[in-house]
Every structure is written in structure tokens, then in C-alpha cells.
Coordinates of C-alpha atoms (C1' of nucleotides) in Angstrom, one line a residue:
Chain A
X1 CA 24.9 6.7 31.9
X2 CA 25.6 8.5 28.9
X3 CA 29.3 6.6 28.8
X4 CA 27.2 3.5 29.2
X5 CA 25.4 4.0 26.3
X6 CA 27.8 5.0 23.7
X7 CA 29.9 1.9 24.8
X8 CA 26.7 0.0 24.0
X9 CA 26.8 1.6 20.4
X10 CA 30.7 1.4 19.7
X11 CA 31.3 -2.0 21.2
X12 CA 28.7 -3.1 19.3
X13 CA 29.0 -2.6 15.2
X14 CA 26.5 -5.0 14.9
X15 CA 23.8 -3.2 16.8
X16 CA 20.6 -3.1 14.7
X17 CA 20.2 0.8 13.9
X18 CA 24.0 1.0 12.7
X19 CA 23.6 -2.0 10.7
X20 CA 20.5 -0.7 9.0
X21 CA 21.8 3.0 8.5
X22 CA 24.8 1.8 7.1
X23 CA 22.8 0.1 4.4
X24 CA 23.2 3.8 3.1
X25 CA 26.0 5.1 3.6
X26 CA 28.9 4.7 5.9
X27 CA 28.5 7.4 8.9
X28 CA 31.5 9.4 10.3
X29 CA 32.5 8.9 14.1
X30 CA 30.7 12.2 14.9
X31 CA 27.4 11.2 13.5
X32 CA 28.0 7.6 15.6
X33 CA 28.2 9.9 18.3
X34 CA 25.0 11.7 18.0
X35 CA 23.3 8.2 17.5
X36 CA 24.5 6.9 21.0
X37 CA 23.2 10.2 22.2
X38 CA 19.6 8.9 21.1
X39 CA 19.8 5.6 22.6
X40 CA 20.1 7.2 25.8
X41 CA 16.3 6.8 27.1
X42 CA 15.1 3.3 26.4
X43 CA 11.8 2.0 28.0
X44 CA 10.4 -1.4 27.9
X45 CA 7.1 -2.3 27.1
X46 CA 6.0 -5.2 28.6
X47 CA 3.2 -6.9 26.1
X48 CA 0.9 -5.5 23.5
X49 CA 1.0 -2.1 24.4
X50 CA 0.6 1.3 22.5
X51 CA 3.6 2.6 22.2
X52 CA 1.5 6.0 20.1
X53 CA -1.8 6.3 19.0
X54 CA -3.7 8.1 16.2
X55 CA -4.0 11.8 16.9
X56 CA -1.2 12.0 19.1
X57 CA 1.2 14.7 18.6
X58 CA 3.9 13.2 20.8
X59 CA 6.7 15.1 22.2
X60 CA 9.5 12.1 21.0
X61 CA 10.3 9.8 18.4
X62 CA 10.4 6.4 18.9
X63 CA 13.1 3.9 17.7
X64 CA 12.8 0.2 18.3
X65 CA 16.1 -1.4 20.0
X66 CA 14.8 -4.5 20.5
X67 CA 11.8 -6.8 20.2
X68 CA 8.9 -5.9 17.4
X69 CA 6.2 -3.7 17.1
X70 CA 3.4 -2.9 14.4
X71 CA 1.8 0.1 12.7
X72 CA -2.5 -0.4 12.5
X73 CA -5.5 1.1 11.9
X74 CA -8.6 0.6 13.1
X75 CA -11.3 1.1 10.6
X76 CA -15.1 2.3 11.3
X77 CA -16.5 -1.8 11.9
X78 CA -13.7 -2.4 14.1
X79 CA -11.5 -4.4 12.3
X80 CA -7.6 -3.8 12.6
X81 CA -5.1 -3.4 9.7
X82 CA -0.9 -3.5 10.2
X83 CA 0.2 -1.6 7.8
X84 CA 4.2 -2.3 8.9
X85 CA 6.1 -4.3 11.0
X86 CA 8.8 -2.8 13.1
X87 CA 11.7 -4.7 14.5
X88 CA 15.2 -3.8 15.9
X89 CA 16.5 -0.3 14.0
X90 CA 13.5 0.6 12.8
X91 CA 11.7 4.1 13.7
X92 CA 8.7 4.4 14.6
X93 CA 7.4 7.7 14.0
X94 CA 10.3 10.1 12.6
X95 CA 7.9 11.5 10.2
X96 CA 6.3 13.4 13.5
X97 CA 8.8 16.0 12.8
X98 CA 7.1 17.2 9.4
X99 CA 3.6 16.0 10.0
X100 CA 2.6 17.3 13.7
X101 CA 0.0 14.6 14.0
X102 CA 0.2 10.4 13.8
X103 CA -2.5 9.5 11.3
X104 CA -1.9 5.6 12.4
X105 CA -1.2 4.2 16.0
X106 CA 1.7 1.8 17.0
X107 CA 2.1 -0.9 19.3
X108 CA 4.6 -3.3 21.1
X109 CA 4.2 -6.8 20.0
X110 CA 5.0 -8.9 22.7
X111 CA 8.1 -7.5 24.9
X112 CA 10.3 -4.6 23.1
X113 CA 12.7 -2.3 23.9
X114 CA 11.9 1.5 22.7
X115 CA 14.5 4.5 22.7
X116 CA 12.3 7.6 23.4
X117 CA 14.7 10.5 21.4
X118 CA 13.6 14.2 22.2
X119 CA 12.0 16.5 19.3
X120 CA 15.4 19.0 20.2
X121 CA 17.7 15.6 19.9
X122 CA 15.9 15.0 16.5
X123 CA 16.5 18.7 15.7
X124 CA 20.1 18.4 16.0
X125 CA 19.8 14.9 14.2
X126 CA 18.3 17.0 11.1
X127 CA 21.4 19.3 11.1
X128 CA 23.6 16.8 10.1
X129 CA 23.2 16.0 6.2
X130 CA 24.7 12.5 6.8
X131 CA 22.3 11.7 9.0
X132 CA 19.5 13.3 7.7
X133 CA 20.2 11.8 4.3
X134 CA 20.1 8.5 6.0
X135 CA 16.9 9.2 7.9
X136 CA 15.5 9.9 4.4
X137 CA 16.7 7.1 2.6
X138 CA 15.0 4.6 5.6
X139 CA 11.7 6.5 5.2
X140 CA 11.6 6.2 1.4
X141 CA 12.9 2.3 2.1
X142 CA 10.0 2.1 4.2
X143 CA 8.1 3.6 1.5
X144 CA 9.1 0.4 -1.1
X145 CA 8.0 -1.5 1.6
X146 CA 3.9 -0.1 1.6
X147 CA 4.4 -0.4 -1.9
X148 CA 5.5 -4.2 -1.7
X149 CA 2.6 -5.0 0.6
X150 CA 0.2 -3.1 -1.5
X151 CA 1.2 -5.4 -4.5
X152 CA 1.1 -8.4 -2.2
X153 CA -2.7 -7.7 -1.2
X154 CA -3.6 -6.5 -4.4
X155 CA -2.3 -9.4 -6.6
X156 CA -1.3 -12.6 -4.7
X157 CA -3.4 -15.0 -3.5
X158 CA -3.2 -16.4 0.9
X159 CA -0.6 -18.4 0.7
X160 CA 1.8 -16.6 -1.9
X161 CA 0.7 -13.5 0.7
X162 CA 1.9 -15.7 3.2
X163 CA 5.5 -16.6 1.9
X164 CA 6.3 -12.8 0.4
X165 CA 6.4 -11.5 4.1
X166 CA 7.9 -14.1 5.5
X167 CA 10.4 -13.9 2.5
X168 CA 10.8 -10.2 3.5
X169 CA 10.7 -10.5 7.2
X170 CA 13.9 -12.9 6.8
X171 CA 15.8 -10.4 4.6
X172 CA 15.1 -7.7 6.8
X173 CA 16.2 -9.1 9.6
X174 CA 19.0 -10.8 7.9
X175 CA 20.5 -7.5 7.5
X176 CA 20.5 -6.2 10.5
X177 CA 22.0 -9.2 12.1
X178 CA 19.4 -11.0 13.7
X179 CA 17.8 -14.0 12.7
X180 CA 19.4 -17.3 11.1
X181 CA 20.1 -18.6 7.6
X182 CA 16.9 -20.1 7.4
X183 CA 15.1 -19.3 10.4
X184 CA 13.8 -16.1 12.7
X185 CA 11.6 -15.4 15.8
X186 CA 8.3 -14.1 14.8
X187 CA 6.5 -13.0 18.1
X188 CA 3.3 -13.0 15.9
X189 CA -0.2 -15.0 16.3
X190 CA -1.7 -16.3 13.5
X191 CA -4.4 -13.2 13.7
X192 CA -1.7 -10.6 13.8
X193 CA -0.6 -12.4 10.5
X194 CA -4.3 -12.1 9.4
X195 CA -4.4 -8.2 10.1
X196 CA -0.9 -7.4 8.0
X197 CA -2.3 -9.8 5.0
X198 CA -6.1 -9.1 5.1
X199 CA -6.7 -12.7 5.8
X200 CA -8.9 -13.8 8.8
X201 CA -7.0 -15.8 11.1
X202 CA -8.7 -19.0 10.5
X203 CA -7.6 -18.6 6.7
X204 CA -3.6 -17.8 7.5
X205 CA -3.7 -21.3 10.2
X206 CA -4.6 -23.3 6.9
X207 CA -2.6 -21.5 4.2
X208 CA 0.5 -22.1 6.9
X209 CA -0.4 -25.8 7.5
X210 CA -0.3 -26.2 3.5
X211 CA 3.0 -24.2 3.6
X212 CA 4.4 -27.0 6.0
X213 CA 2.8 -30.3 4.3
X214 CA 4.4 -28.7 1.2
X215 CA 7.7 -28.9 2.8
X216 CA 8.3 -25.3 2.2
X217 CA 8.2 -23.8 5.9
X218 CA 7.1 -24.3 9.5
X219 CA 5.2 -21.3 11.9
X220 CA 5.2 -22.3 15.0
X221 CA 5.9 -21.2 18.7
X222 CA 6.8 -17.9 17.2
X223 CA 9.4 -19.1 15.2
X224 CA 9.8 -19.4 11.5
X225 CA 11.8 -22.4 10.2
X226 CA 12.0 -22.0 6.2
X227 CA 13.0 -25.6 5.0
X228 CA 13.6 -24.5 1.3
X229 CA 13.9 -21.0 1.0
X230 CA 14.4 -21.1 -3.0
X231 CA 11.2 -22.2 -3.6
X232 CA 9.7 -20.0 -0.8
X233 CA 10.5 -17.2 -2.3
X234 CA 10.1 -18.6 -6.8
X235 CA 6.4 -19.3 -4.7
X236 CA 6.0 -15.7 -3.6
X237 CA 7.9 -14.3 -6.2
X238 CA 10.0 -12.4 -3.6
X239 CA 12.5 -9.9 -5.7
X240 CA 14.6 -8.1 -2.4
X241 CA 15.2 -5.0 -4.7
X242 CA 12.6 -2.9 -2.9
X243 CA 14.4 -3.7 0.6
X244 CA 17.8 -1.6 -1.1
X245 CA 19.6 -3.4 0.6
X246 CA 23.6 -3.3 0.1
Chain B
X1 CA 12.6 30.8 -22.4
X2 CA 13.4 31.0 -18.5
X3 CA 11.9 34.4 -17.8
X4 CA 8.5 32.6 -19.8
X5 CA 8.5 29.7 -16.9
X6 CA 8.8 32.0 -14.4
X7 CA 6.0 34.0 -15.3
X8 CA 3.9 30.6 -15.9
X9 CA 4.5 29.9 -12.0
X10 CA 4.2 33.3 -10.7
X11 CA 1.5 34.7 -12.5
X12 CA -0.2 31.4 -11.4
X13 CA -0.4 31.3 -7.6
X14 CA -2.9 28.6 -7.8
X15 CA -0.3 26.1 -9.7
X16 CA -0.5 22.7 -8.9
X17 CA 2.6 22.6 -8.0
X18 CA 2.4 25.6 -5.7
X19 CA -0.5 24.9 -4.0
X20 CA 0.7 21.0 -2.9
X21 CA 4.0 22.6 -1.8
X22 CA 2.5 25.4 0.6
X23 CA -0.1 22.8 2.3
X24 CA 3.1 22.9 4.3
X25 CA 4.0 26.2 4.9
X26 CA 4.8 29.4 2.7
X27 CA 7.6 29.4 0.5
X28 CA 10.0 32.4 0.3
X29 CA 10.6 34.4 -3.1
X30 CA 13.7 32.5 -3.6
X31 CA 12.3 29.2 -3.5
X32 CA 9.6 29.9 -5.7
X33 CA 12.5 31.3 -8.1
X34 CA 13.6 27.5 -8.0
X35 CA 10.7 26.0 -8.4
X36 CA 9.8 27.9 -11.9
X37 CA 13.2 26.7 -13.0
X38 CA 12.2 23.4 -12.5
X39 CA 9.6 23.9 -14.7
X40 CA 11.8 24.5 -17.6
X41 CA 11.6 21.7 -19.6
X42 CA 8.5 20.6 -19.8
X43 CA 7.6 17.3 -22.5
X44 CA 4.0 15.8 -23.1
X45 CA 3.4 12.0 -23.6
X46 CA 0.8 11.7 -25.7
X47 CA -1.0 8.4 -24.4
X48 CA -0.1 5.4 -22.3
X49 CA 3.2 5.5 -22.2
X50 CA 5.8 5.0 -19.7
X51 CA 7.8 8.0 -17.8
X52 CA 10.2 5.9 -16.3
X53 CA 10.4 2.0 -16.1
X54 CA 11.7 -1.0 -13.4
X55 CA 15.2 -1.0 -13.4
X56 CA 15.4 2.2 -14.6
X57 CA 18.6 4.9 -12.6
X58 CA 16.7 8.5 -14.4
X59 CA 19.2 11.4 -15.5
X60 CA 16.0 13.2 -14.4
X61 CA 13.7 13.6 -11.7
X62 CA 9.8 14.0 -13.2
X63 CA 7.1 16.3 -11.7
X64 CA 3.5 15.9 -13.4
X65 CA 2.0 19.0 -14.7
X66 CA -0.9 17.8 -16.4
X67 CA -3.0 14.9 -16.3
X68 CA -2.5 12.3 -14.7
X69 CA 0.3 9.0 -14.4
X70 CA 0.5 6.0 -12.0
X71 CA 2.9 4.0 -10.2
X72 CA 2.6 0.2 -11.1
X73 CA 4.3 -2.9 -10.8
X74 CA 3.9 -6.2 -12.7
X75 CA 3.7 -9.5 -10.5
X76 CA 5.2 -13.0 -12.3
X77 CA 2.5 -14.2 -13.7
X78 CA 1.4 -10.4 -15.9
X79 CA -1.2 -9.2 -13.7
X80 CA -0.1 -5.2 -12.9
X81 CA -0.8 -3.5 -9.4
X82 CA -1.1 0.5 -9.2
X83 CA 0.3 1.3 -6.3
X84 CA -0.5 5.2 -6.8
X85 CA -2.2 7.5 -9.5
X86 CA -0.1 10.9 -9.6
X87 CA -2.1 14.1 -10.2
X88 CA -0.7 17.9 -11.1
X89 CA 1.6 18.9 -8.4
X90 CA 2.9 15.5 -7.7
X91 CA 7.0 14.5 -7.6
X92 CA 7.0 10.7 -10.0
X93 CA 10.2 10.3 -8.9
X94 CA 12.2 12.3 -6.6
X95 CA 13.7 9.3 -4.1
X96 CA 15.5 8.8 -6.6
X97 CA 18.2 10.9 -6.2
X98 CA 18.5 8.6 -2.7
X99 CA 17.8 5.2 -4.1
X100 CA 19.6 5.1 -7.4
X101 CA 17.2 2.5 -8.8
X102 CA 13.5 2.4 -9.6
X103 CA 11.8 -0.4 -7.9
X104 CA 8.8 0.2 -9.7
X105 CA 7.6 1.7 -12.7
X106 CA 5.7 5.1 -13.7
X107 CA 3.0 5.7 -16.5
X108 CA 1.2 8.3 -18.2
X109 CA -2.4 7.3 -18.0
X110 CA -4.2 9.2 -21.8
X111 CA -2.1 12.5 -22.7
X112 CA 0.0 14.3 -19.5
X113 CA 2.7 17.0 -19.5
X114 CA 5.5 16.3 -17.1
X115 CA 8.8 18.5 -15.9
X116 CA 12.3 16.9 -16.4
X117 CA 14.3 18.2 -13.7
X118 CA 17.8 17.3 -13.9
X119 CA 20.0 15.4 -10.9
X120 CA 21.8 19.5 -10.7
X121 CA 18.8 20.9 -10.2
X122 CA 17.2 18.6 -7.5
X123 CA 21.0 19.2 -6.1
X124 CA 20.1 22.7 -5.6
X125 CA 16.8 22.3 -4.3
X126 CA 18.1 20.1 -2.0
X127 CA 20.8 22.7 -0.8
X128 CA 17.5 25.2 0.5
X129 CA 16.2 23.9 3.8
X130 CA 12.9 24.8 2.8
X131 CA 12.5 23.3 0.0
X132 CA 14.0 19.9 1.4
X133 CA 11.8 20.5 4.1
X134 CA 8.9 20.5 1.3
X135 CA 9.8 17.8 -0.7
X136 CA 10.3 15.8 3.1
X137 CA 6.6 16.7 4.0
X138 CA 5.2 15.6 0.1
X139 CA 6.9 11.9 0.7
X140 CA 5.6 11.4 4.0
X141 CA 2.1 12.2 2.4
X142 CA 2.6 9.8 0.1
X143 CA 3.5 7.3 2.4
X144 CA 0.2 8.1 4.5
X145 CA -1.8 7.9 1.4
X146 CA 0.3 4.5 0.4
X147 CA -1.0 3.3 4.2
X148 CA -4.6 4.3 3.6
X149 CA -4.4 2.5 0.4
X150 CA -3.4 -0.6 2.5
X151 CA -6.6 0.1 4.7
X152 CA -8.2 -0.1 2.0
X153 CA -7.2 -2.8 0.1
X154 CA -7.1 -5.2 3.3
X155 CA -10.4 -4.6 5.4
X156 CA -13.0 -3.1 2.9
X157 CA -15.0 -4.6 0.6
X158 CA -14.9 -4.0 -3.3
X159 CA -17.7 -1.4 -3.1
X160 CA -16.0 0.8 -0.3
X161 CA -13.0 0.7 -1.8
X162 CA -14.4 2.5 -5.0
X163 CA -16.0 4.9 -2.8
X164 CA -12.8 5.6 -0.6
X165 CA -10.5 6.2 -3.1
X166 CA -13.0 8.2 -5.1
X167 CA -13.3 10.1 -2.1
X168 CA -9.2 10.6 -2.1
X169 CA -9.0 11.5 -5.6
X170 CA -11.3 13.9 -4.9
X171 CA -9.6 15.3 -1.8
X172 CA -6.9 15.5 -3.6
X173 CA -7.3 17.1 -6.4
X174 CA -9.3 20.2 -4.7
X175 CA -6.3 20.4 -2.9
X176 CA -4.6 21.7 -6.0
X177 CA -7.4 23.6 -7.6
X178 CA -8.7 21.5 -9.7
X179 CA -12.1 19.8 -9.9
X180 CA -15.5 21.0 -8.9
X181 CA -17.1 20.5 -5.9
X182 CA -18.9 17.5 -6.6
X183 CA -17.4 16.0 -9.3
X184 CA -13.7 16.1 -11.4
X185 CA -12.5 14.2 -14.6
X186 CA -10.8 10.9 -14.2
X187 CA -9.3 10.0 -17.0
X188 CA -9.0 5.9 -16.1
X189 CA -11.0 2.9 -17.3
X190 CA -12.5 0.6 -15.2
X191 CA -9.2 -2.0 -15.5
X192 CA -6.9 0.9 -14.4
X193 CA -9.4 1.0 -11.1
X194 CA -9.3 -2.2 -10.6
X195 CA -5.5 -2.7 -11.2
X196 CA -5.4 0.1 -8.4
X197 CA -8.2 -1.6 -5.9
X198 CA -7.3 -5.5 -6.6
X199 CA -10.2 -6.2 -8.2
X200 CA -11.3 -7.5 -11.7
X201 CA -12.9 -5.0 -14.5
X202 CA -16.0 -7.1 -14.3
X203 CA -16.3 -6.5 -10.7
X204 CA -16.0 -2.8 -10.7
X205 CA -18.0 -2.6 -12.9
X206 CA -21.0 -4.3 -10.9
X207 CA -20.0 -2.4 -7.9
X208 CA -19.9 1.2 -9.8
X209 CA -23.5 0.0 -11.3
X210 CA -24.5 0.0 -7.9
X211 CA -23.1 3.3 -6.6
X212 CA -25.2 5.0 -9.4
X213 CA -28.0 2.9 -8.5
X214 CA -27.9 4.0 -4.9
X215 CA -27.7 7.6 -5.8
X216 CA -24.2 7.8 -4.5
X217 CA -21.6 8.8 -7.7
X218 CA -21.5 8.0 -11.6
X219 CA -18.5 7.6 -13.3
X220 CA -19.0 7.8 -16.8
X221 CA -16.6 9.8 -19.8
X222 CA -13.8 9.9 -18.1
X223 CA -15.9 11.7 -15.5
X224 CA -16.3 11.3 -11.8
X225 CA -19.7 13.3 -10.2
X226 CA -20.7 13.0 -6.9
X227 CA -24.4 13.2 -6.1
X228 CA -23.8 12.3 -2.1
X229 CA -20.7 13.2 -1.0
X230 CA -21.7 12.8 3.1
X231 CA -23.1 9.5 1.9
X232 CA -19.9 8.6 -0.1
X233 CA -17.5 9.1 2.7
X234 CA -19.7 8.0 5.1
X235 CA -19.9 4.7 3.2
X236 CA -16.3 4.6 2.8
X237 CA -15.3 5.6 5.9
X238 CA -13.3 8.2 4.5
X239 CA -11.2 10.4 7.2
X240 CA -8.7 12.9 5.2
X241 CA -6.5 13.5 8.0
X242 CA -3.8 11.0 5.9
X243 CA -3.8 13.3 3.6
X244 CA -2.5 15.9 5.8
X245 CA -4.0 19.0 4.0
X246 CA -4.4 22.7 5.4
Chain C
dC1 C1' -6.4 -27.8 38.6
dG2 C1' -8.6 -24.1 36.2
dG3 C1' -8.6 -20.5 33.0
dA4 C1' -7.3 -17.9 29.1
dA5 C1' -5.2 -17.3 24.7
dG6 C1' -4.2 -19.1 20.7
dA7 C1' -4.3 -22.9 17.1
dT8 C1' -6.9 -26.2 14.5
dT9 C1' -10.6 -28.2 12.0
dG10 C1' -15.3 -28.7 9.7
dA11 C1' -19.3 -26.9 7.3
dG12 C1' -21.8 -23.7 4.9
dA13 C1' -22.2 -18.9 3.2
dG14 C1' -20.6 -14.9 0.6
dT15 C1' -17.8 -12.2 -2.2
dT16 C1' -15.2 -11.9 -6.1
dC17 C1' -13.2 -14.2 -10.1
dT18 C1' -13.0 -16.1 -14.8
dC19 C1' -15.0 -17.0 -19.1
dA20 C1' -17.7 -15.6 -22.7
dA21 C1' -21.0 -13.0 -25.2
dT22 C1' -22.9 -8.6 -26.3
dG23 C1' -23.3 -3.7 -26.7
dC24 C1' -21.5 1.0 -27.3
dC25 C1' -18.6 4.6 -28.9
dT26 C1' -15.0 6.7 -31.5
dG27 C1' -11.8 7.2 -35.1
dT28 C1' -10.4 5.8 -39.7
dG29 C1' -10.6 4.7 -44.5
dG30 C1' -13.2 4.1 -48.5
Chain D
dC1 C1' -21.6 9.5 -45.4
dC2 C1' -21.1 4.7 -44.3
dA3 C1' -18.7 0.5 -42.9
dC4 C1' -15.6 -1.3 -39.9
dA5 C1' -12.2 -2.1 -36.3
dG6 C1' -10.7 -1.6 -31.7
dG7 C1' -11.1 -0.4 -27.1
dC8 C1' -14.0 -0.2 -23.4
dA9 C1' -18.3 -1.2 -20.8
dT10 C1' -21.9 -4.3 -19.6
dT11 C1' -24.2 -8.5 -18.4
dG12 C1' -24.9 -13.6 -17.3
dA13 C1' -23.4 -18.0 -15.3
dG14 C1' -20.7 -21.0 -12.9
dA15 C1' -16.3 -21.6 -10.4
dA16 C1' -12.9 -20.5 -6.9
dC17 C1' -11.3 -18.4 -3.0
dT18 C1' -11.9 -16.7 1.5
dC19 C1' -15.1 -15.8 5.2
dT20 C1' -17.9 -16.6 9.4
dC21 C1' -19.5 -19.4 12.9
dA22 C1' -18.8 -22.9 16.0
dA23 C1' -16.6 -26.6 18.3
dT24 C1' -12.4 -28.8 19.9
dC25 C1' -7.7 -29.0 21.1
dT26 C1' -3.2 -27.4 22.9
dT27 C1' -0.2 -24.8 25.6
dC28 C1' 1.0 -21.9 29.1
dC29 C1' 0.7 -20.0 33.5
dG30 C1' -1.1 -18.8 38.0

DNA sequence: CGGAAGATTGAGAGTTCTCAATGCCTGTGG
DNA sequence: CCACAGGCATTGAGAACTCTCAATCTTCCG
């Protein structure tokens, strides 16, 4: 089983989390090793299902292998804010290490694919400087990223909100080799849109509809078609820099 | 001129500084040895002026020591975003010795004394466990605090959001021993709030009218007091656990 | 076929924005 | 000591954007 897994990693250079650590740096065969070791336990969650919630002080990390999930809040009226989206690579909750305690919850959007990797694994993970170098460079990645949204809510109106994540969704999953030139599977509704962008859904289903009679892009049945992705992104004013990507 | 730092830190136990790094855990004599050296070489900027810009690959990694700087970007069209406001104690910078280039930029907001530590330096630190372990903790924080700001911005309205990230600042700056119980000096005008919230001058303006009006806060001279803090946060929903203090 | 979730549309309400004028405070030069 | 300029705060009025409520439509699935 083990075998099984590490074949999954090395016969695969393309698989998400090498692809997105080696955004960094290029990681020796040992450290490879260690990251087949943490695929090892993967669970599925079938629909929109917590995969941690606030106050937990869980006893692993969480890496998604496949599928996407989302980081929320719940504020004191009810209402729901994603704060990230998480797709293929991406960890969950590494930061559990330092911290003890989640401050945010996260669930499965739709189907996904979750490796559950041991607090011990992660404390051999942190011995390596490679890999804890890389682990640090993702978190401060995904620390761009807040910042990107936070400029996005702060200063752009619905529909240039609209076509900065999607211009960032596409990089993002551009480079870690999933998605197409000019289109990707979004398994979002037009409310979970709503909750990442502080829009109400009803507001996002007309922004989008504009998008499309513009000619600019298309939404639907969870997939994202960007007929002209220049303008997309001169609309948004989507600069990748924050994504450091290679 | 080294043995002078030194004593600044250590004769100070409640440094800024000091006190943000052990709401983690305890540091040893050695590390504290590092630390003053990083406080070697210390400049002041008088006014508005910026630490480090866009673009911008540092020789140095900056540490505020007094007053107070924010992170901001500019959008296409002028309009600036804050994206965080960086009291005593707080790193400007130190991702960068990960990312190579800025992806935003970092201001002095009226006159602040900040620590140059060179690229060698932060190389040593980063050789003590502890101190990584430190620097590790303070980045996540900020990335909680960059999520709450999210909250913020996306599913409150203009007058919580004063109130919340009054409540923060606050918070905050107790944490490092400054401030009073019910009130601390802000030195920000009512653009750099609203740069910082999304919202015009004019509107904060209005709302802060009514927060004194309601017997909540004033925020006059560069001065922040709070007549009803339990009111305050209750109004803003405030929960500090983001902020991850002792 | 029925039900449920999500998408779509209309209409009116609310919050926040922009523009523009005025007031206040502080530092500087005469 | 006074006048003045500049930066910031304050206020009013109307415009713009986004929201809520509510109805209808579509799609998917048991």
C-alpha cells in the first residue's frame, strides 16, 4: 500500500502537490520520498462536508489531492465568508502545527479527495529544510493570495471582483496542471461565488450574465469557459506576480 | 554600539518586539542575544514615506520599532488598498528572504523608527529552530488577522467594520505593552481607515460621528478612546482568538 | 412525476459613493 | 502677533451600486 502510493507520486511528475512545491524549489529524491509517505491515507468526502471546523485542534493535516474545498467563517448574523479556495496541492491546515487551534473551518466542495498526514509525519516533514522551506514559501504564497482578495473586495467593483478570481483561479490551476488554456471546472454555485466576493448571489448571476453578453466569459454547469482572456484579465486588472509563480 | 542594543532589549523585557515573540513561547538567552543584534541599526523616517516599494528585492529585512507603517497596494485606476497597519514588534518584511520580490508595498504612516536587518542576519536567525519557529508562528498570525480582515471587509457593514478593527488594533497593541486600557494613539486619518476598510473618507467619517454619538468610541487627535468596550466588540462581533494571543 | 437545489429576473429599498462647499487646526513667514 | 496656506475633518445633496424579497424557470435525480 505504501509501494502503491509512492508509484502514484513517481509515475506521476505532474501530480498537483509536486507541481506546486516545485514552484519553489526543485526537491531531492529523498524529500519525494517523504511526500509519497504523506499521501498514504486519503479519504473522500462525498459533498459539502466539513473537512475541520473552528476550534478544532485536529490531530492531522489535511492536503487536498483532488477535487476543491473552501476556508469560511461564519459571522454572529449567520452569514458565511470564504476566505480561500483550495484545490488539488493545496494544504489545508499546515499552520495547526504552530497555532494548536483552527480559528476558521474548512469544507469539501462538492466531491474531493483529502490526504489525512499525521502531526509525527508532519514532524519529520519539518526536519527537512527543503521541505520545510517549501512548506513556508506555500503559506506565505497563500499569504499574497488574502492579500489579493483583500484588495479585490476593498477596491473593485462586482464584476471586476468577478473576473480577478476567475483570472486567478485559471492561473492557479494552470500551474498545477489542471484546467485548459482557456477553460477550468469550477464546482461552485453562484452563492458560493457570492460568499468568496461579498456579493449576494442574486448580484454575482447578473454580474456573470454581463460577463457573457460582453463576450468576455461563460459560468455555467460548473465550468468556466474564458472567451477572451486578455481582456478578462486588462478588466480585472489581474497582475499573477502575487501567485510567485515560476 | 552592540553592547548599547543589547542593553536596550534586555533591560527592556516588555519590548515590543519581545513581547510579540514570546506570545509563542519563551525564548532562550541565546536567542534573545540575536534578537538585540537585530536591533542594531536602527533608522527613523520622518513622515509618510515608503520602507520598501512594489517590485522592490530589499538587501534588508525591516522590523518596526516605533510607530506605526502599513502594507498597501495601488489598483489601476490610483485608488490604494491597506492590506495591514504594522505596529511595534511587527516583521514589514521577512517573506522576503523566501519570495525574492515584493508584491506589495510598505509605508511609514507620520514619523516611525524601523530595524534594517540584513539578508546574513535573517540567515542566522533562521539557522535557530526557535527563532524560525517564532518568526513561523508571527506569519501565520498575520495571515489570521489578513482572514479576519476579509470577514470584515465582505459581511459587515461600514459601521462594524470601524468598530472591529478598532477592536484589533486595540488587541493588538496591548499585546505589546502599549496603549491603555480604554484607549491608544492612532496616528491615521480618516482616508488611511478607509483605504484600510474599503470605504470613502466621507463615509467614515459619518459612521465614526455615530460611534461617538452612541457612546461607543471617539477618535479624535490621532487618538482612539473607548468608552464601551463590551459594547464595541459586541457590535463588531469581535472574537480575538485570530489573533492567537497568550 | 415530483421534489429539491440552483439559476434567473423584476422591483423597490438601502447603503455607500461622489462632488462640492465649509470649517478647523497647525505651522510658517512677514 | 497676525495672515495665510495646506491638510484634514465635517456636512449636505443627489447618484450609483448592491441588496432583499419574491416569483419563475431549469436541471437533475430518485
Amino acid at each position: 500500500m505504501l509501494m502503491l502510493q509512492r508509484a502514484l507520486l513517481d509515475a506521476n511528475p505532474a501530480h498537483p502537490l509536486l507541481m506546486k512545491l516545485e514552484q519553489h524549489a526543485t526537491l531531492p529524491p529523498e524529500d519525494r520520498d517523504l511526500l509519497s509517505r504523506m499521501l498514504a491515507d486519503i479519504r473522500t468526502f462525498d459533498g459539502r462536508r466539513d473537512i475541520i471546523r473552528v476550534g478544532d485542534n485536529p490531530e492531522f493535516v489535511h492536503l487536498v489531492i483532488d477535487g476543491w474545498a473552501c476556508r469560511y467563517s461564519i459571522v454572529d448574523d449567520g452569514q458565511r465568508q470564504i476566505t480561500a479556495f483550495l484545490v488539488p496541492g493545496d494544504f489545508c491546515d499546515a499552520h495547526i502545527i504552530m497555532l494548536g487551534q483552527m480559528d476558521h473551518s474548512i469544507g469539501a466542495l462538492g466531491q474531493a479527495r483529502v490526504a489525512f498526514i499525521s502531526k509525527d509525519l508532519m514532524a519529520e516533514v519539518v526536519e527537512r529544510p527543503g521541505l520545510t522551506r517549501a512548506l513556508w514559501w506555500a503559506s506565505l504564497v497563500d499569504e499574497g493570495v488574502l492579500r489579493a482578495w483583500l484588495v479585490n473586495m476593498g477596491r473593485r467593483d462586482a464584476s471586476d471582483r468577478v473576473a480577478h478570481l476567475v483570472c486567478e483561479l485559471h492561473a492557479r490551476l494552470l500551474s498545477v496542471g489542471m484546467g485548459g488554456n482557456n477553460t477550468f471546472e469550477m464546482p461552485l454555485t453562484q452563492e458560493d461565488l457570492g460568499d468568496a466576493l461579498g456579493l449576494s448571489p442574486v448580484h454575482i448571476n447578473r454580474v456573470v450574465r454581463r460577463l457573457r453578453e460582453r463576450g468576455l466569459m461563460t459560468f455555467s454547469n460548473r465550468k468556466i469557459v474564458i472567451q477572451d482572456i486578455e481582456a478578462l484579465k486588462q478588466e480585472a486588472g489581474f497582475n499573477p506576480r502575487y501567485l510567485h509563480l515560476k
